[in-house]
Amino acid sequence: METINEFFQLLSSFLWGWPMIILLLGTHVFLTFRLGIPQRKLFTGIRLSIKKDAGAAGDVSQFGALATALAATIGTGNIVGVATAVALGGPGAVLWCWLTGIFGMATKYAEGLLAVKYRVRDKDGHTYGGPMYALERGLGMKWLAILFATFTALASFGIGCTVQANSIALLASETFGIPTWIVGLFVCILAACVILGGVKAIARVCTVFVPFMAVLYVAGCIVILCMNSDYVWPALQLIIRSAFNPSAAGGGFVGATVMMAARYGIARGLFSNESGMGSAPIVAAAAQTRNPVRQALVSSTGTFWDTVIICALTGLVLVSSILAYPDITFADGAALTKVAFSKIPYVGAPLLTFGILTFAFSTILGWSYYGESAVNYIEHRRSNRFYRILYIVALFFGSIINLDIIWNIADCMNAMMAIPNLVALLLLSGVAAQETKKYLWANRLDDEMEE
């Protein structure tokens, strides 16, 4: 097992090294300009996300699809992951993370567009889509579509299921002294109540759960920034300066380099918002929308909320806290996050704990739908109760076993999901550009999609 773990650890390091970072970031930049900078229509996307497309085909509302996607992407990476980037790459990593989110909005836009463009509808009116359908129907690459679905199904049991349950169980055990098996059983019951109801139940819960947990976490960040008010502007200046001159940060960041700041910031941004990985378009395809561009705009706002807002706020909180409390010492990102939030009297530590617990649980819900959709594509089924039960059982075992090897395998599966999805995005970029020109730049957002 140790040898296998070392193999997947090395493979993960290779897959998430500079080649993948350059490929993902390059796709973000390429699609930004290929599609005419769709980020300009951010506020249109936000407006559409809270409106209902009455009578449009789909299983869930546009906001329900967005909330489900955010449930899967807003996770511990937004809290601990950003802190890890700062600890390893210096304050400048925050700027690189933020820039990744800005450009990543174009990729998330293209993913949502292609998901709706190539989705299918069964005889009962239910809709299904995602990169596997774009690869099959748009490019005729059935074999690559099956590979994507396989990697997605495997990843769902890793990053979306067992590792999240493990994080919840360990945190609850360390904080409240509750045995991990009890926490695991509780998580299974809660998840089963939602997951067994299918995508509509997941979306209903996420539309309430996601805004609540996000607003609460953002409120905590704002409180800390108010407490650090004298250091917020200097922190912002330091973030910008150290992105290109890490030695400007001084202190424990003297050894950081521009390459380290860029690598950890970009990697954290990419991993956090999942733009280009191909997961979010699976649920985007189920949205009730008149045409592909409307849902594409809504999908792009997910990266905005996840990385441009939440990750940026987290980074600003951490850097301002480092300046405000020079005595802060940290060995890793998790320690830095705990120190920053502990500065809020009485409620800081519980707020952080609640944030990590709820973010992890929401990821469980979102990824359950991704995995089930992938399995259904491979098996040509339209529902898979067996998968749901297996997923729930895996949550319990994830809570009580050591998951080092699972983490590494899950990282590999996530990277391998991205490759087929990026093939679809790049080869179908002309289709995405044509649809964007037709509906967005011609001011025809209210038009119905042509079948």
GROMACS .gro file of C-alpha atoms in nm:
model
  451
    1MET     CA    1   0.000   0.000   0.000
    2GLU     CA    2   0.286   0.236   0.077
    3THR     CA    3   0.435   0.177  -0.269
    4ILE     CA    4   0.096   0.235  -0.434
    5ASN     CA    5   0.048   0.553  -0.233
    6GLU     CA    6   0.391   0.681  -0.337
    7PHE     CA    7   0.309   0.606  -0.702
    8PHE     CA    8  -0.016   0.806  -0.694
    9GLN     CA    9   0.156   1.083  -0.498
   10LEU     CA   10   0.420   1.116  -0.770
   11LEU     CA   11   0.155   1.092  -1.044
   12SER     CA   12  -0.054   1.360  -0.874
   13SER     CA   13   0.247   1.591  -0.845
   14PHE     CA   14   0.317   1.541  -1.216
   15LEU     CA   15  -0.043   1.585  -1.329
   16TRP     CA   16  -0.090   1.901  -1.122
   17GLY     CA   17   0.251   2.041  -1.214
   18TRP     CA   18   0.331   2.322  -1.453
   19PRO     CA   19   0.201   2.145  -1.769
   20MET     CA   20  -0.154   2.121  -1.626
   21ILE     CA   21  -0.139   2.471  -1.478
   22ILE     CA   22  -0.027   2.615  -1.813
   23LEU     CA   23  -0.290   2.413  -2.001
   24LEU     CA   24  -0.575   2.524  -1.776
   25LEU     CA   25  -0.469   2.886  -1.746
   26GLY     CA   26  -0.394   2.898  -2.119
   27THR     CA   27  -0.744   2.770  -2.192
   28HIS     CA   28  -0.890   3.038  -1.963
   29VAL     CA   29  -0.704   3.315  -2.146
   30PHE     CA   30  -0.774   3.171  -2.493
   31LEU     CA   31  -1.148   3.138  -2.432
   32THR     CA   32  -1.165   3.485  -2.276
   33PHE     CA   33  -1.060   3.645  -2.604
   34ARG     CA   34  -1.208   3.381  -2.838
   35LEU     CA   35  -1.554   3.447  -2.693
   36GLY     CA   36  -1.519   3.826  -2.684
   37ILE     CA   37  -1.453   3.863  -2.309
   38PRO     CA   38  -1.788   3.733  -2.173
   39GLN     CA   39  -1.678   3.848  -1.826
   40ARG     CA   40  -1.815   4.188  -1.930
   41LYS     CA   41  -2.165   4.044  -1.887
   42LEU     CA   42  -2.111   3.940  -1.523
   43PHE     CA   43  -2.400   4.145  -1.388
   44THR     CA   44  -2.629   4.011  -1.659
   45GLY     CA   45  -2.537   3.661  -1.543
   46ILE     CA   46  -2.610   3.750  -1.180
   47ARG     CA   47  -2.948   3.895  -1.281
   48LEU     CA   48  -3.037   3.584  -1.483
   49SER     CA   49  -2.933   3.354  -1.198
   50ILE     CA   50  -3.216   3.477  -0.976
   51LYS     CA   51  -3.481   3.472  -1.249
   52LYS     CA   52  -3.686   3.174  -1.362
   53ASP     CA   53  -3.710   3.077  -1.727
   54ALA     CA   54  -4.078   2.986  -1.717
   55GLY     CA   55  -4.166   2.706  -1.956
   56ALA     CA   56  -3.806   2.629  -2.052
   57ALA     CA   57  -3.690   2.268  -2.069
   58GLY     CA   58  -3.486   2.138  -1.778
   59ASP     CA   59  -3.510   1.969  -1.439
   60VAL     CA   60  -3.403   2.249  -1.203
   61SER     CA   61  -3.401   2.628  -1.206
   62GLN     CA   62  -3.097   2.819  -1.323
   63PHE     CA   63  -3.031   2.925  -0.965
   64GLY     CA   64  -3.073   2.563  -0.850
   65ALA     CA   65  -2.812   2.450  -1.102
   66LEU     CA   66  -2.576   2.730  -0.994
   67ALA     CA   67  -2.627   2.654  -0.624
   68THR     CA   68  -2.559   2.284  -0.679
   69ALA     CA   69  -2.241   2.364  -0.872
   70LEU     CA   70  -2.132   2.606  -0.598
   71ALA     CA   71  -2.208   2.341  -0.336
   72ALA     CA   72  -1.949   2.118  -0.502
   73THR     CA   73  -1.686   2.389  -0.559
   74ILE     CA   74  -1.711   2.598  -0.241
   75GLY     CA   75  -1.522   2.376  -0.002
   76THR     CA   76  -1.232   2.357   0.237
   77GLY     CA   77  -1.007   2.472  -0.048
   78ASN     CA   78  -1.158   2.819  -0.016
   79ILE     CA   79  -1.053   2.832   0.350
   80VAL     CA   80  -0.751   2.612   0.413
   81GLY     CA   81  -0.641   2.593   0.048
   82VAL     CA   82  -0.590   2.967   0.012
   83ALA     CA   83  -0.400   2.974   0.339
   84THR     CA   84  -0.175   2.695   0.212
   85ALA     CA   85  -0.105   2.898  -0.103
   86VAL     CA   86  -0.013   3.201   0.112
   87ALA     CA   87   0.203   2.991   0.345
   88LEU     CA   88   0.397   2.833   0.058
   89GLY     CA   89   0.394   3.106  -0.208
   90GLY     CA   90   0.370   3.423   0.000
   91PRO     CA   91   0.099   3.695  -0.007
   92GLY     CA   92   0.144   3.736  -0.383
   93ALA     CA   93  -0.027   3.398  -0.433
   94VAL     CA   94  -0.357   3.570  -0.352
   95LEU     CA   95  -0.331   3.791  -0.662
   96TRP     CA   96  -0.253   3.496  -0.888
   97CYS     CA   97  -0.546   3.306  -0.739
   98TRP     CA   98  -0.774   3.606  -0.807
   99LEU     CA   99  -0.652   3.645  -1.167
  100THR     CA  100  -0.718   3.276  -1.224
  101GLY     CA  101  -1.078   3.334  -1.119
  102ILE     CA  102  -1.119   3.635  -1.349
  103PHE     CA  103  -1.001   3.444  -1.657
  104GLY     CA  104  -1.162   3.119  -1.541
  105MET     CA  105  -1.505   3.276  -1.575
  106ALA     CA  106  -1.473   3.243  -1.954
  107THR     CA  107  -1.400   2.871  -1.928
  108LYS     CA  108  -1.692   2.812  -1.692
  109TYR     CA  109  -1.907   3.011  -1.937
  110ALA     CA  110  -1.801   2.788  -2.229
  111GLU     CA  111  -1.859   2.472  -2.023
  112GLY     CA  112  -2.213   2.578  -1.938
  113LEU     CA  113  -2.286   2.675  -2.299
  114LEU     CA  114  -2.170   2.343  -2.445
  115ALA     CA  115  -2.350   2.148  -2.172
  116VAL     CA  116  -2.686   2.298  -2.274
  117LYS     CA  117  -2.605   2.294  -2.646
  118TYR     CA  118  -2.542   1.918  -2.651
  119ARG     CA  119  -2.768   1.797  -2.374
  120VAL     CA  120  -3.025   1.524  -2.437
  121ARG     CA  121  -3.383   1.481  -2.323
  122ASP     CA  122  -3.555   1.149  -2.253
  123LYS     CA  123  -3.915   1.059  -2.323
  124ASP     CA  124  -4.017   1.183  -1.978
  125GLY     CA  125  -3.870   1.527  -2.044
  126HIS     CA  126  -3.567   1.490  -1.814
  127THR     CA  127  -3.244   1.649  -1.937
  128TYR     CA  128  -2.888   1.518  -1.916
  129GLY     CA  129  -2.561   1.664  -2.030
  130GLY     CA  130  -2.201   1.752  -1.956
  131PRO     CA  131  -1.863   1.709  -2.124
  132MET     CA  132  -1.935   1.344  -2.212
  133TYR     CA  133  -2.231   1.449  -2.426
  134ALA     CA  134  -2.033   1.735  -2.585
  135LEU     CA  135  -1.753   1.491  -2.671
  136GLU     CA  136  -1.994   1.236  -2.818
  137ARG     CA  137  -2.247   1.459  -2.994
  138GLY     CA  138  -2.022   1.751  -3.081
  139LEU     CA  139  -1.700   1.572  -3.173
  140GLY     CA  140  -1.799   1.207  -3.223
  141MET     CA  141  -1.542   1.100  -2.961
  142LYS     CA  142  -1.746   0.841  -2.775
  143TRP     CA  143  -1.433   0.671  -2.639
  144LEU     CA  144  -1.308   0.994  -2.484
  145ALA     CA  145  -1.653   1.063  -2.343
  146ILE     CA  146  -1.648   0.726  -2.166
  147LEU     CA  147  -1.303   0.800  -2.027
  148PHE     CA  148  -1.424   1.133  -1.888
  149ALA     CA  149  -1.728   0.968  -1.730
  150THR     CA  150  -1.510   0.696  -1.576
  151PHE     CA  151  -1.268   0.946  -1.423
  152THR     CA  152  -1.562   1.152  -1.293
  153ALA     CA  153  -1.727   0.852  -1.129
  154LEU     CA  154  -1.400   0.753  -0.960
  155ALA     CA  155  -1.331   1.111  -0.852
  156SER     CA  156  -1.676   1.139  -0.698
  157PHE     CA  157  -1.593   0.866  -0.446
  158GLY     CA  158  -1.267   1.041  -0.365
  159ILE     CA  159  -1.268   1.420  -0.356
  160GLY     CA  160  -1.648   1.443  -0.341
  161CYS     CA  161  -1.725   1.170  -0.091
  162THR     CA  162  -1.474   0.992   0.131
  163VAL     CA  163  -1.223   1.274   0.178
  164GLN     CA  164  -1.501   1.521   0.263
  165ALA     CA  165  -1.655   1.281   0.515
  166ASN     CA  166  -1.308   1.224   0.661
  167SER     CA  167  -1.252   1.599   0.700
  168ILE     CA  168  -1.587   1.637   0.876
  169ALA     CA  169  -1.527   1.341   1.108
  170LEU     CA  170  -1.174   1.445   1.208
  171LEU     CA  171  -1.273   1.808   1.268
  172ALA     CA  172  -1.578   1.711   1.476
  173SER     CA  173  -1.368   1.463   1.672
  174GLU     CA  174  -1.090   1.714   1.744
  175THR     CA  175  -1.328   2.000   1.827
  176PHE     CA  176  -1.613   1.829   2.011
  177GLY     CA  177  -1.465   1.492   2.109
  178ILE     CA  178  -1.727   1.293   1.915
  179PRO     CA  179  -1.611   0.950   1.793
  180THR     CA  180  -1.553   0.946   1.418
  181TRP     CA  181  -1.792   0.653   1.360
  182ILE     CA  182  -2.079   0.847   1.518
  183VAL     CA  183  -2.001   1.149   1.302
  184GLY     CA  184  -1.982   0.924   0.995
  185LEU     CA  185  -2.321   0.770   1.073
  186PHE     CA  186  -2.475   1.113   1.119
  187VAL     CA  187  -2.330   1.238   0.789
  188CYS     CA  188  -2.465   0.928   0.611
  189ILE     CA  189  -2.817   0.988   0.743
  190LEU     CA  190  -2.816   1.357   0.652
  191ALA     CA  191  -2.674   1.289   0.306
  192ALA     CA  192  -2.919   1.005   0.240
  193CYS     CA  193  -3.214   1.231   0.317
  194VAL     CA  194  -3.105   1.454   0.030
  195ILE     CA  195  -2.922   1.233  -0.220
  196LEU     CA  196  -3.191   0.965  -0.247
  197GLY     CA  197  -3.429   1.234  -0.373
  198GLY     CA  198  -3.220   1.292  -0.686
  199VAL     CA  199  -3.113   1.615  -0.852
  200LYS     CA  200  -3.431   1.806  -0.767
  201ALA     CA  201  -3.390   1.735  -0.394
  202ILE     CA  202  -3.019   1.822  -0.409
  203ALA     CA  203  -3.093   2.149  -0.588
  204ARG     CA  204  -3.370   2.242  -0.343
  205VAL     CA  205  -3.139   2.195  -0.045
  206CYS     CA  206  -2.849   2.373  -0.212
  207THR     CA  207  -3.056   2.679  -0.304
  208VAL     CA  208  -3.110   2.739   0.069
  209PHE     CA  209  -2.793   2.590   0.215
  210VAL     CA  210  -2.528   2.743  -0.012
  211PRO     CA  211  -2.629   3.111   0.018
  212PHE     CA  212  -2.663   3.074   0.396
  213MET     CA  213  -2.320   2.918   0.454
  214ALA     CA  214  -2.150   3.151   0.207
  215VAL     CA  215  -2.303   3.467   0.357
  216LEU     CA  216  -2.211   3.354   0.709
  217TYR     CA  217  -1.850   3.288   0.610
  218VAL     CA  218  -1.821   3.616   0.417
  219ALA     CA  219  -1.966   3.799   0.719
  220GLY     CA  220  -1.692   3.646   0.936
  221CYS     CA  221  -1.429   3.762   0.688
  222ILE     CA  222  -1.572   4.115   0.687
  223VAL     CA  223  -1.564   4.124   1.069
  224ILE     CA  224  -1.196   4.031   1.067
  225LEU     CA  225  -1.122   4.292   0.800
  226CYS     CA  226  -1.297   4.555   1.013
  227MET     CA  227  -1.084   4.450   1.310
  228ASN     CA  228  -0.776   4.475   1.086
  229SER     CA  229  -0.896   4.795   0.917
  230ASP     CA  230  -0.562   4.973   0.957
  231TYR     CA  231  -0.389   4.689   0.774
  232VAL     CA  232  -0.631   4.614   0.489
  233TRP     CA  233  -0.487   4.867   0.242
  234PRO     CA  234  -0.124   4.777   0.330
  235ALA     CA  235  -0.221   4.409   0.289
  236LEU     CA  236  -0.365   4.479  -0.056
  237GLN     CA  237  -0.049   4.664  -0.156
  238LEU     CA  238   0.167   4.381  -0.023
  239ILE     CA  239  -0.035   4.122  -0.218
  240ILE     CA  240   0.020   4.313  -0.543
  241ARG     CA  241   0.390   4.386  -0.479
  242SER     CA  242   0.483   4.038  -0.364
  243ALA     CA  243   0.310   3.875  -0.663
  244PHE     CA  244   0.605   4.002  -0.867
  245ASN     CA  245   0.861   4.050  -0.589
  246PRO     CA  246   0.798   3.797  -0.308
  247SER     CA  247   1.092   3.924  -0.102
  248ALA     CA  248   0.883   4.238  -0.043
  249ALA     CA  249   0.675   4.034   0.199
  250GLY     CA  250   0.972   3.982   0.431
  251GLY     CA  251   0.935   3.770   0.743
  252GLY     CA  252   0.874   3.401   0.682
  253PHE     CA  253   0.827   3.456   0.309
  254VAL     CA  254   1.188   3.551   0.227
  255GLY     CA  255   1.244   3.220   0.050
  256ALA     CA  256   0.943   3.260  -0.177
  257THR     CA  257   0.991   3.330  -0.548
  258VAL     CA  258   0.769   3.469  -0.824
  259MET     CA  259   0.737   3.117  -0.962
  260MET     CA  260   0.627   2.983  -0.623
  261ALA     CA  261   0.373   3.263  -0.575
  262ALA     CA  262   0.234   3.205  -0.926
  263ARG     CA  263   0.231   2.826  -0.898
  264TYR     CA  264   0.054   2.800  -0.563
  265GLY     CA  265  -0.184   3.087  -0.633
  266ILE     CA  266  -0.284   2.963  -0.979
  267ALA     CA  267  -0.308   2.599  -0.869
  268ARG     CA  268  -0.528   2.690  -0.573
  269GLY     CA  269  -0.750   2.908  -0.789
  270LEU     CA  270  -0.788   2.635  -1.050
  271PHE     CA  271  -0.858   2.365  -0.794
  272SER     CA  272  -1.099   2.584  -0.602
  273ASN     CA  273  -1.336   2.692  -0.879
  274GLU     CA  274  -1.299   2.376  -1.094
  275SER     CA  275  -1.315   2.582  -1.416
  276GLY     CA  276  -1.198   2.350  -1.691
  277MET     CA  277  -1.236   2.029  -1.490
  278GLY     CA  278  -1.575   1.947  -1.642
  279SER     CA  279  -1.776   1.888  -1.324
  280ALA     CA  280  -2.002   2.195  -1.308
  281PRO     CA  281  -2.144   2.162  -1.664
  282ILE     CA  282  -2.301   1.828  -1.564
  283VAL     CA  283  -2.555   2.006  -1.347
  284ALA     CA  284  -2.567   2.314  -1.573
  285ALA     CA  285  -2.717   2.088  -1.840
  286ALA     CA  286  -3.016   2.021  -1.614
  287ALA     CA  287  -3.105   2.390  -1.586
  288GLN     CA  288  -3.433   2.533  -1.715
  289THR     CA  289  -3.305   2.779  -1.971
  290ARG     CA  290  -3.424   2.919  -2.304
  291ASN     CA  291  -3.090   2.898  -2.477
  292PRO     CA  292  -2.731   2.788  -2.404
  293VAL     CA  293  -2.593   3.139  -2.351
  294ARG     CA  294  -2.831   3.227  -2.067
  295GLN     CA  295  -2.711   2.930  -1.862
  296ALA     CA  296  -2.351   2.994  -1.970
  297LEU     CA  297  -2.369   3.342  -1.816
  298VAL     CA  298  -2.522   3.200  -1.497
  299SER     CA  299  -2.254   2.929  -1.476
  300SER     CA  300  -1.975   3.186  -1.512
  301THR     CA  301  -2.094   3.364  -1.199
  302GLY     CA  302  -2.005   3.051  -1.001
  303THR     CA  303  -1.635   3.114  -1.056
  304PHE     CA  304  -1.687   3.480  -0.966
  305TRP     CA  305  -1.846   3.396  -0.629
  306ASP     CA  306  -1.610   3.107  -0.552
  307THR     CA  307  -1.271   3.256  -0.640
  308VAL     CA  308  -1.301   3.627  -0.719
  309ILE     CA  309  -1.501   3.691  -0.399
  310ILE     CA  310  -1.460   3.414  -0.139
  311CYS     CA  311  -1.100   3.313  -0.209
  312ALA     CA  312  -0.995   3.678  -0.244
  313LEU     CA  313  -1.162   3.769   0.086
  314THR     CA  314  -0.993   3.476   0.258
  315GLY     CA  315  -0.655   3.584   0.121
  316LEU     CA  316  -0.705   3.945   0.231
  317VAL     CA  317  -0.808   3.829   0.578
  318LEU     CA  318  -0.497   3.615   0.611
  319VAL     CA  319  -0.247   3.873   0.485
  320SER     CA  320  -0.400   4.157   0.690
  321SER     CA  321  -0.388   3.932   0.998
  322ILE     CA  322  -0.019   3.859   0.937
  323LEU     CA  323   0.047   4.234   0.930
  324ALA     CA  324  -0.179   4.310   1.226
  325TYR     CA  325  -0.032   4.037   1.447
  326PRO     CA  326   0.343   4.006   1.373
  327ASP     CA  327   0.372   3.736   1.640
  328ILE     CA  328   0.168   3.495   1.428
  329THR     CA  329   0.362   3.181   1.358
  330PHE     CA  330   0.236   2.902   1.136
  331ALA     CA  331   0.363   2.577   0.996
  332ASP     CA  332   0.089   2.523   0.742
  333GLY     CA  333  -0.219   2.681   0.591
  334ALA     CA  334  -0.463   2.528   0.838
  335ALA     CA  335  -0.276   2.679   1.133
  336LEU     CA  336  -0.272   3.022   0.969
  337THR     CA  337  -0.648   3.012   0.907
  338LYS     CA  338  -0.720   2.910   1.266
  339VAL     CA  339  -0.507   3.192   1.405
  340ALA     CA  340  -0.675   3.451   1.183
  341PHE     CA  341  -1.029   3.349   1.280
  342SER     CA  342  -0.944   3.306   1.647
  343LYS     CA  343  -0.900   3.684   1.664
  344ILE     CA  344  -1.280   3.719   1.656
  345PRO     CA  345  -1.375   3.699   2.025
  346TYR     CA  346  -1.584   3.399   2.130
  347VAL     CA  347  -1.733   3.310   1.789
  348GLY     CA  348  -1.426   3.307   1.563
  349ALA     CA  349  -1.318   2.946   1.614
  350PRO     CA  350  -1.674   2.806   1.608
  351LEU     CA  351  -1.745   3.007   1.291
  352LEU     CA  352  -1.443   2.858   1.117
  353THR     CA  353  -1.540   2.509   1.231
  354PHE     CA  354  -1.896   2.558   1.110
  355GLY     CA  355  -1.768   2.691   0.777
  356ILE     CA  356  -1.542   2.392   0.714
  357LEU     CA  357  -1.812   2.144   0.819
  358THR     CA  358  -2.084   2.296   0.601
  359PHE     CA  359  -1.855   2.353   0.303
  360ALA     CA  360  -1.745   1.990   0.315
  361PHE     CA  361  -2.103   1.862   0.344
  362SER     CA  362  -2.219   2.075   0.051
  363THR     CA  363  -1.939   1.928  -0.160
  364ILE     CA  364  -2.073   1.580  -0.079
  365LEU     CA  365  -2.415   1.674  -0.216
  366GLY     CA  366  -2.290   1.834  -0.537
  367TRP     CA  367  -2.047   1.556  -0.626
  368SER     CA  368  -2.306   1.285  -0.567
  369TYR     CA  369  -2.497   1.416  -0.869
  370TYR     CA  370  -2.182   1.445  -1.080
  371GLY     CA  371  -2.085   1.085  -1.009
  372GLU     CA  372  -2.432   0.947  -1.066
  373SER     CA  373  -2.462   1.130  -1.400
  374ALA     CA  374  -2.127   0.984  -1.510
  375VAL     CA  375  -2.229   0.630  -1.414
  376ASN     CA  376  -2.564   0.669  -1.588
  377TYR     CA  377  -2.391   0.782  -1.906
  378ILE     CA  378  -2.172   0.472  -1.909
  379GLU     CA  379  -2.463   0.237  -1.831
  380HIS     CA  380  -2.724   0.420  -2.043
  381ARG     CA  381  -2.955   0.455  -1.745
  382ARG     CA  382  -3.159   0.753  -1.627
  383SER     CA  383  -3.141   0.691  -1.254
  384ASN     CA  384  -2.910   0.484  -1.041
  385ARG     CA  385  -3.030   0.409  -0.691
  386PHE     CA  386  -2.749   0.155  -0.646
  387TYR     CA  387  -2.489   0.430  -0.701
  388ARG     CA  388  -2.659   0.655  -0.445
  389ILE     CA  389  -2.659   0.380  -0.183
  390LEU     CA  390  -2.295   0.292  -0.255
  391TYR     CA  391  -2.202   0.661  -0.229
  392ILE     CA  392  -2.375   0.691   0.110
  393VAL     CA  393  -2.203   0.376   0.242
  394ALA     CA  394  -1.867   0.512   0.121
  395LEU     CA  395  -1.929   0.824   0.332
  396PHE     CA  396  -1.926   0.612   0.647
  397PHE     CA  397  -1.605   0.428   0.562
  398GLY     CA  398  -1.444   0.756   0.461
  399SER     CA  399  -1.513   0.885   0.811
  400ILE     CA  400  -1.326   0.610   0.992
  401ILE     CA  401  -1.024   0.511   0.776
  402ASN     CA  402  -0.693   0.673   0.682
  403LEU     CA  403  -0.732   0.839   0.346
  404ASP     CA  404  -0.381   0.939   0.237
  405ILE     CA  405  -0.393   0.712  -0.067
  406ILE     CA  406  -0.752   0.816  -0.149
  407TRP     CA  407  -0.649   1.183  -0.151
  408ASN     CA  408  -0.372   1.112  -0.400
  409ILE     CA  409  -0.591   0.895  -0.625
  410ALA     CA  410  -0.867   1.159  -0.617
  411ASP     CA  411  -0.621   1.431  -0.719
  412CYS     CA  412  -0.514   1.217  -1.014
  413MET     CA  413  -0.874   1.150  -1.120
  414ASN     CA  414  -0.955   1.522  -1.106
  415ALA     CA  415  -0.663   1.605  -1.332
  416MET     CA  416  -0.755   1.325  -1.573
  417MET     CA  417  -1.113   1.456  -1.587
  418ALA     CA  418  -0.981   1.791  -1.701
  419ILE     CA  419  -0.795   1.660  -2.006
  420PRO     CA  420  -1.097   1.525  -2.204
  421ASN     CA  421  -1.299   1.830  -2.100
  422LEU     CA  422  -1.031   2.068  -2.226
  423VAL     CA  423  -1.024   1.878  -2.556
  424ALA     CA  424  -1.398   1.943  -2.592
  425LEU     CA  425  -1.364   2.309  -2.493
  426LEU     CA  426  -1.080   2.384  -2.733
  427LEU     CA  427  -1.212   2.187  -3.033
  428LEU     CA  428  -1.564   2.321  -2.987
  429SER     CA  429  -1.457   2.678  -2.910
  430GLY     CA  430  -1.581   2.779  -3.256
  431VAL     CA  431  -1.929   2.650  -3.172
  432ALA     CA  432  -1.922   2.836  -2.841
  433ALA     CA  433  -1.811   3.155  -3.018
  434GLN     CA  434  -2.088   3.118  -3.277
  435GLU     CA  435  -2.358   3.067  -3.012
  436THR     CA  436  -2.221   3.362  -2.813
  437LYS     CA  437  -2.232   3.586  -3.117
  438LYS     CA  438  -2.583   3.468  -3.201
  439TYR     CA  439  -2.743   3.516  -2.860
  440LEU     CA  440  -2.520   3.743  -2.650
  441TRP     CA  441  -2.358   3.995  -2.880
  442ALA     CA  442  -2.668   4.017  -3.101
  443ASN     CA  443  -2.882   4.097  -2.793
  444ARG     CA  444  -3.104   3.792  -2.840
  445LEU     CA  445  -3.080   3.647  -2.488
  446ASP     CA  446  -3.458   3.609  -2.470
  447ASP     CA  447  -3.478   3.392  -2.783
  448GLU     CA  448  -3.564   3.024  -2.758
  449MET     CA  449  -3.297   2.768  -2.842
  450GLU     CA  450  -3.330   2.612  -3.184
  451GLU     CA  451  -3.357   2.233  -3.165
   0.00000   0.00000   0.00000
